Amino acid sequence: MYGKATLSLVFALLIVLLLISYSILMGTVNFRSYFLPLLQSPATAHPLCATNPPLRVYMYDLPRRFNVGMLNLRNLEQTPVTDRNWPSWPKNSGLKRQHSAEYWMMGSLLYEGDGAEERDAVRVSDPEMADIFFVPFFSSLSFNTHGHVMTDPETEIDHQLQIDLVKFLLQSKYWQQSGGGDHVIPMTHPNAFRFLREQEGIVRVKLAKILAAYDDVHYERSVATDENIKVSSQGMRLSKFCLHPAGDTPSSCRLFDAIVSHCVPVIVSDHIDLPFEDEIDYAQFSIFFSFEEALKPGYMVNELRNFPKEKWIEMWKRLKKISHHYEFQYPPRKEDAVNMLWRQVKHKLPGVKLAVHRIRRLKVPDWWRRRR
């Protein structure tokens, strides 16, 4: 019963860094010497509009098995998670780090150090004071930890966690009041709560075949090891353009690796949701191609080879100014990725409150949606 329950999500923005499973690098050159005369102006970051007051978040107290307990299965500690005992993300975690947004979000709410006035979300102890409710379930890590092969018997542990979580939420007074509409459950892996997700990635395979014929286009397919991550990161930093075709999941990290490497992203998609786009204009530092354009032999490569040098420099400088918005860290910093995530949640708050108020008054729950 509970295993098939549908969870309402306020927000599950898929943003990831620091891991490269696939990368396609174009035009590897030492551009810092090649374009040196144009790269002299300072790249100071200009802050975006800060949110004031911050988003008030109530975080459920869940047992460690739902979150940090998965970071080290040998650690059987059951004490409540606090700022003082917050565990570091494990080294050599490979692919797991790609889908770790929920870890950084939870950590940002627990952190009690300096900079509270600069945060976009603060934890409140009284649920009656909360704007939204955060459910600290590491859904992606659960799938990656408890038998990521679908036929693995250990996958049942992930399944049971989902059942237990849904049972817990359905008994919550605050979930019942809103139908879960004001609850945040991050799901960055395509198989997190996998019965509710879809997959894709056909365009990337076709592009690999087309681009293989060009000497100045580097296509790498690699396993996510520390060494491969290092090599791919170096390749991005030495490239003028980094290709971002559709992947297996919206949490594909290629785009964000390109941004933090200051490599102009080449985004191939007919429709793509980009993080923070209501505050950040991607056209200022990215190049876009449709699927049809990208799959036309020679078209995209020729367009990039003829791309104006001055325009590329302008985009490169813009990347340097905005890349900090895509980096996670603990403790959190002003306008870093986790604070940008919370800001996006706050932007959705008026619509969430409208939906929740309608749910509470309507005798026919889906009347409004059916009417539209």
PDB file of C-alpha atoms in Angstrom, residues 221-333:
ATOM      1  CA  ARG A 221      33.555   7.690 -21.636  1.00  0.00           C
ATOM      2  CA  SER A 222      34.892   6.778 -18.240  1.00  0.00           C
ATOM      3  CA  VAL A 223      34.080   5.251 -14.895  1.00  0.00           C
ATOM      4  CA  ALA A 224      33.756   7.721 -12.029  1.00  0.00           C
ATOM      5  CA  THR A 225      37.075   7.235 -10.261  1.00  0.00           C
ATOM      6  CA  ASP A 226      39.153   9.928  -8.570  1.00  0.00           C
ATOM      7  CA  GLU A 227      41.765   9.740 -11.329  1.00  0.00           C
ATOM      8  CA  ASN A 228      39.201   9.961 -14.152  1.00  0.00           C
ATOM      9  CA  ILE A 229      37.513  12.895 -12.442  1.00  0.00           C
ATOM     10  CA  LYS A 230      40.860  14.682 -12.199  1.00  0.00           C
ATOM     11  CA  VAL A 231      41.718  14.039 -15.863  1.00  0.00           C
ATOM     12  CA  SER A 232      38.292  15.149 -17.080  1.00  0.00           C
ATOM     13  CA  SER A 233      38.380  18.286 -14.950  1.00  0.00           C
ATOM     14  CA  GLN A 234      41.762  19.218 -16.403  1.00  0.00           C
ATOM     15  CA  GLY A 235      40.421  18.656 -19.901  1.00  0.00           C
ATOM     16  CA  MET A 236      37.487  20.951 -19.245  1.00  0.00           C
ATOM     17  CA  ARG A 237      39.686  23.707 -17.869  1.00  0.00           C
ATOM     18  CA  LEU A 238      41.823  23.592 -21.026  1.00  0.00           C
ATOM     19  CA  SER A 239      38.899  23.561 -23.454  1.00  0.00           C
ATOM     20  CA  LYS A 240      36.971  26.422 -25.020  1.00  0.00           C
ATOM     21  CA  PHE A 241      33.672  24.555 -25.237  1.00  0.00           C
ATOM     22  CA  CYS A 242      32.179  21.679 -23.236  1.00  0.00           C
ATOM     23  CA  LEU A 243      29.277  19.773 -24.703  1.00  0.00           C
ATOM     24  CA  HIS A 244      26.196  19.054 -22.626  1.00  0.00           C
ATOM     25  CA  PRO A 245      23.905  16.626 -24.481  1.00  0.00           C
ATOM     26  CA  ALA A 246      20.868  15.018 -22.893  1.00  0.00           C
ATOM     27  CA  GLY A 247      21.887  12.318 -20.423  1.00  0.00           C
ATOM     28  CA  ASP A 248      20.286   9.464 -18.545  1.00  0.00           C
ATOM     29  CA  THR A 249      19.012  11.808 -15.853  1.00  0.00           C
ATOM     30  CA  PRO A 250      18.369  15.542 -15.289  1.00  0.00           C
ATOM     31  CA  SER A 251      21.038  15.345 -12.588  1.00  0.00           C
ATOM     32  CA  SER A 252      23.730  14.818 -15.199  1.00  0.00           C
ATOM     33  CA  CYS A 253      26.716  16.783 -13.981  1.00  0.00           C
ATOM     34  CA  ARG A 254      28.323  17.776 -17.295  1.00  0.00           C
ATOM     35  CA  LEU A 255      26.761  21.237 -17.400  1.00  0.00           C
ATOM     36  CA  PHE A 256      27.785  22.105 -13.856  1.00  0.00           C
ATOM     37  CA  ASP A 257      31.279  20.685 -14.253  1.00  0.00           C
ATOM     38  CA  ALA A 258      31.674  22.915 -17.307  1.00  0.00           C
ATOM     39  CA  ILE A 259      30.475  25.999 -15.414  1.00  0.00           C
ATOM     40  CA  VAL A 260      32.799  25.560 -12.439  1.00  0.00           C
ATOM     41  CA  SER A 261      35.652  24.765 -14.874  1.00  0.00           C
ATOM     42  CA  HIS A 262      34.926  28.036 -16.742  1.00  0.00           C
ATOM     43  CA  CYS A 263      34.369  26.130 -19.979  1.00  0.00           C
ATOM     44  CA  VAL A 264      31.605  27.589 -22.157  1.00  0.00           C
ATOM     45  CA  PRO A 265      28.733  25.049 -22.078  1.00  0.00           C
ATOM     46  CA  VAL A 266      27.256  23.871 -25.372  1.00  0.00           C
ATOM     47  CA  ILE A 267      23.762  22.713 -24.454  1.00  0.00           C
ATOM     48  CA  VAL A 268      22.015  20.302 -26.813  1.00  0.00           C
ATOM     49  CA  SER A 269      18.310  20.046 -26.077  1.00  0.00           C
ATOM     50  CA  ASP A 270      14.899  20.957 -27.473  1.00  0.00           C
ATOM     51  CA  HIS A 271      13.567  21.544 -23.987  1.00  0.00           C
ATOM     52  CA  ILE A 272      15.577  21.693 -20.811  1.00  0.00           C
ATOM     53  CA  ASP A 273      14.924  23.073 -17.347  1.00  0.00           C
ATOM     54  CA  LEU A 274      17.979  24.926 -16.095  1.00  0.00           C
ATOM     55  CA  PRO A 275      18.589  25.713 -12.421  1.00  0.00           C
ATOM     56  CA  PHE A 276      18.211  29.278 -11.166  1.00  0.00           C
ATOM     57  CA  GLU A 277      17.126  30.490 -14.613  1.00  0.00           C
ATOM     58  CA  ASP A 278      14.795  33.075 -13.099  1.00  0.00           C
ATOM     59  CA  GLU A 279      17.928  34.798 -11.733  1.00  0.00           C
ATOM     60  CA  ILE A 280      20.663  33.706 -14.141  1.00  0.00           C
ATOM     61  CA  ASP A 281      20.601  34.286 -17.916  1.00  0.00           C
ATOM     62  CA  TYR A 282      22.271  31.227 -19.439  1.00  0.00           C
ATOM     63  CA  ALA A 283      22.459  32.889 -22.844  1.00  0.00           C
ATOM     64  CA  GLN A 284      25.195  35.117 -21.409  1.00  0.00           C
ATOM     65  CA  PHE A 285      27.604  32.208 -21.022  1.00  0.00           C
ATOM     66  CA  SER A 286      26.153  29.209 -22.908  1.00  0.00           C
ATOM     67  CA  ILE A 287      25.525  28.191 -26.516  1.00  0.00           C
ATOM     68  CA  PHE A 288      22.378  26.278 -27.457  1.00  0.00           C
ATOM     69  CA  PHE A 289      21.662  23.788 -30.261  1.00  0.00           C
ATOM     70  CA  SER A 290      18.489  21.862 -30.952  1.00  0.00           C
ATOM     71  CA  PHE A 291      18.607  18.083 -31.371  1.00  0.00           C
ATOM     72  CA  GLU A 292      18.117  18.511 -35.109  1.00  0.00           C
ATOM     73  CA  GLU A 293      21.013  20.968 -35.407  1.00  0.00           C
ATOM     74  CA  ALA A 294      23.363  18.876 -33.291  1.00  0.00           C
ATOM     75  CA  LEU A 295      22.672  15.686 -35.212  1.00  0.00           C
ATOM     76  CA  LYS A 296      23.278  17.324 -38.596  1.00  0.00           C
ATOM     77  CA  PRO A 297      26.797  16.154 -39.558  1.00  0.00           C
ATOM     78  CA  GLY A 298      29.311  18.984 -39.398  1.00  0.00           C
ATOM     79  CA  TYR A 299      26.862  21.738 -38.490  1.00  0.00           C
ATOM     80  CA  MET A 300      27.558  22.173 -34.786  1.00  0.00           C
ATOM     81  CA  VAL A 301      31.329  21.756 -35.103  1.00  0.00           C
ATOM     82  CA  ASN A 302      31.506  24.377 -37.844  1.00  0.00           C
ATOM     83  CA  GLU A 303      29.416  26.805 -35.825  1.00  0.00           C
ATOM     84  CA  LEU A 304      31.725  26.443 -32.834  1.00  0.00           C
ATOM     85  CA  ARG A 305      34.888  26.752 -34.914  1.00  0.00           C
ATOM     86  CA  ASN A 306      33.583  30.033 -36.328  1.00  0.00           C
ATOM     87  CA  PHE A 307      32.374  31.370 -32.991  1.00  0.00           C
ATOM     88  CA  PRO A 308      33.659  34.969 -32.505  1.00  0.00           C
ATOM     89  CA  LYS A 309      36.677  35.205 -30.223  1.00  0.00           C
ATOM     90  CA  GLU A 310      35.416  38.342 -28.466  1.00  0.00           C
ATOM     91  CA  LYS A 311      32.054  36.733 -27.740  1.00  0.00           C
ATOM     92  CA  TRP A 312      33.765  33.674 -26.276  1.00  0.00           C
ATOM     93  CA  ILE A 313      35.881  35.872 -24.004  1.00  0.00           C
ATOM     94  CA  GLU A 314      32.753  37.676 -22.833  1.00  0.00           C
ATOM     95  CA  MET A 315      31.114  34.352 -21.967  1.00  0.00           C
ATOM     96  CA  TRP A 316      34.258  33.111 -20.213  1.00  0.00           C
ATOM     97  CA  LYS A 317      34.350  36.188 -18.001  1.00  0.00           C
ATOM     98  CA  ARG A 318      30.694  35.756 -17.140  1.00  0.00           C
ATOM     99  CA  LEU A 319      31.341  32.132 -16.140  1.00  0.00           C
ATOM    100  CA  LYS A 320      33.963  33.283 -13.663  1.00  0.00           C
ATOM    101  CA  LYS A 321      31.436  35.610 -12.047  1.00  0.00           C
ATOM    102  CA  ILE A 322      28.622  33.098 -11.598  1.00  0.00           C
ATOM    103  CA  SER A 323      30.353  29.746 -11.059  1.00  0.00           C
ATOM    104  CA  HIS A 324      30.181  29.996  -7.249  1.00  0.00           C
ATOM    105  CA  HIS A 325      26.406  29.600  -7.479  1.00  0.00           C
ATOM    106  CA  TYR A 326      26.938  25.979  -8.556  1.00  0.00           C
ATOM    107  CA  GLU A 327      29.318  24.826  -5.833  1.00  0.00           C
ATOM    108  CA  PHE A 328      28.274  22.910  -2.717  1.00  0.00           C
ATOM    109  CA  GLN A 329      30.237  23.100   0.510  1.00  0.00           C
ATOM    110  CA  TYR A 330      29.880  22.735   4.254  1.00  0.00           C
ATOM    111  CA  PRO A 331      29.700  25.079   6.032  1.00  0.00           C
ATOM    112  CA  PRO A 332      27.443  26.764   3.475  1.00  0.00           C
ATOM    113  CA  ARG A 333      28.493  30.102   2.017  1.00  0.00           C
TER     114      ARG A 333
END
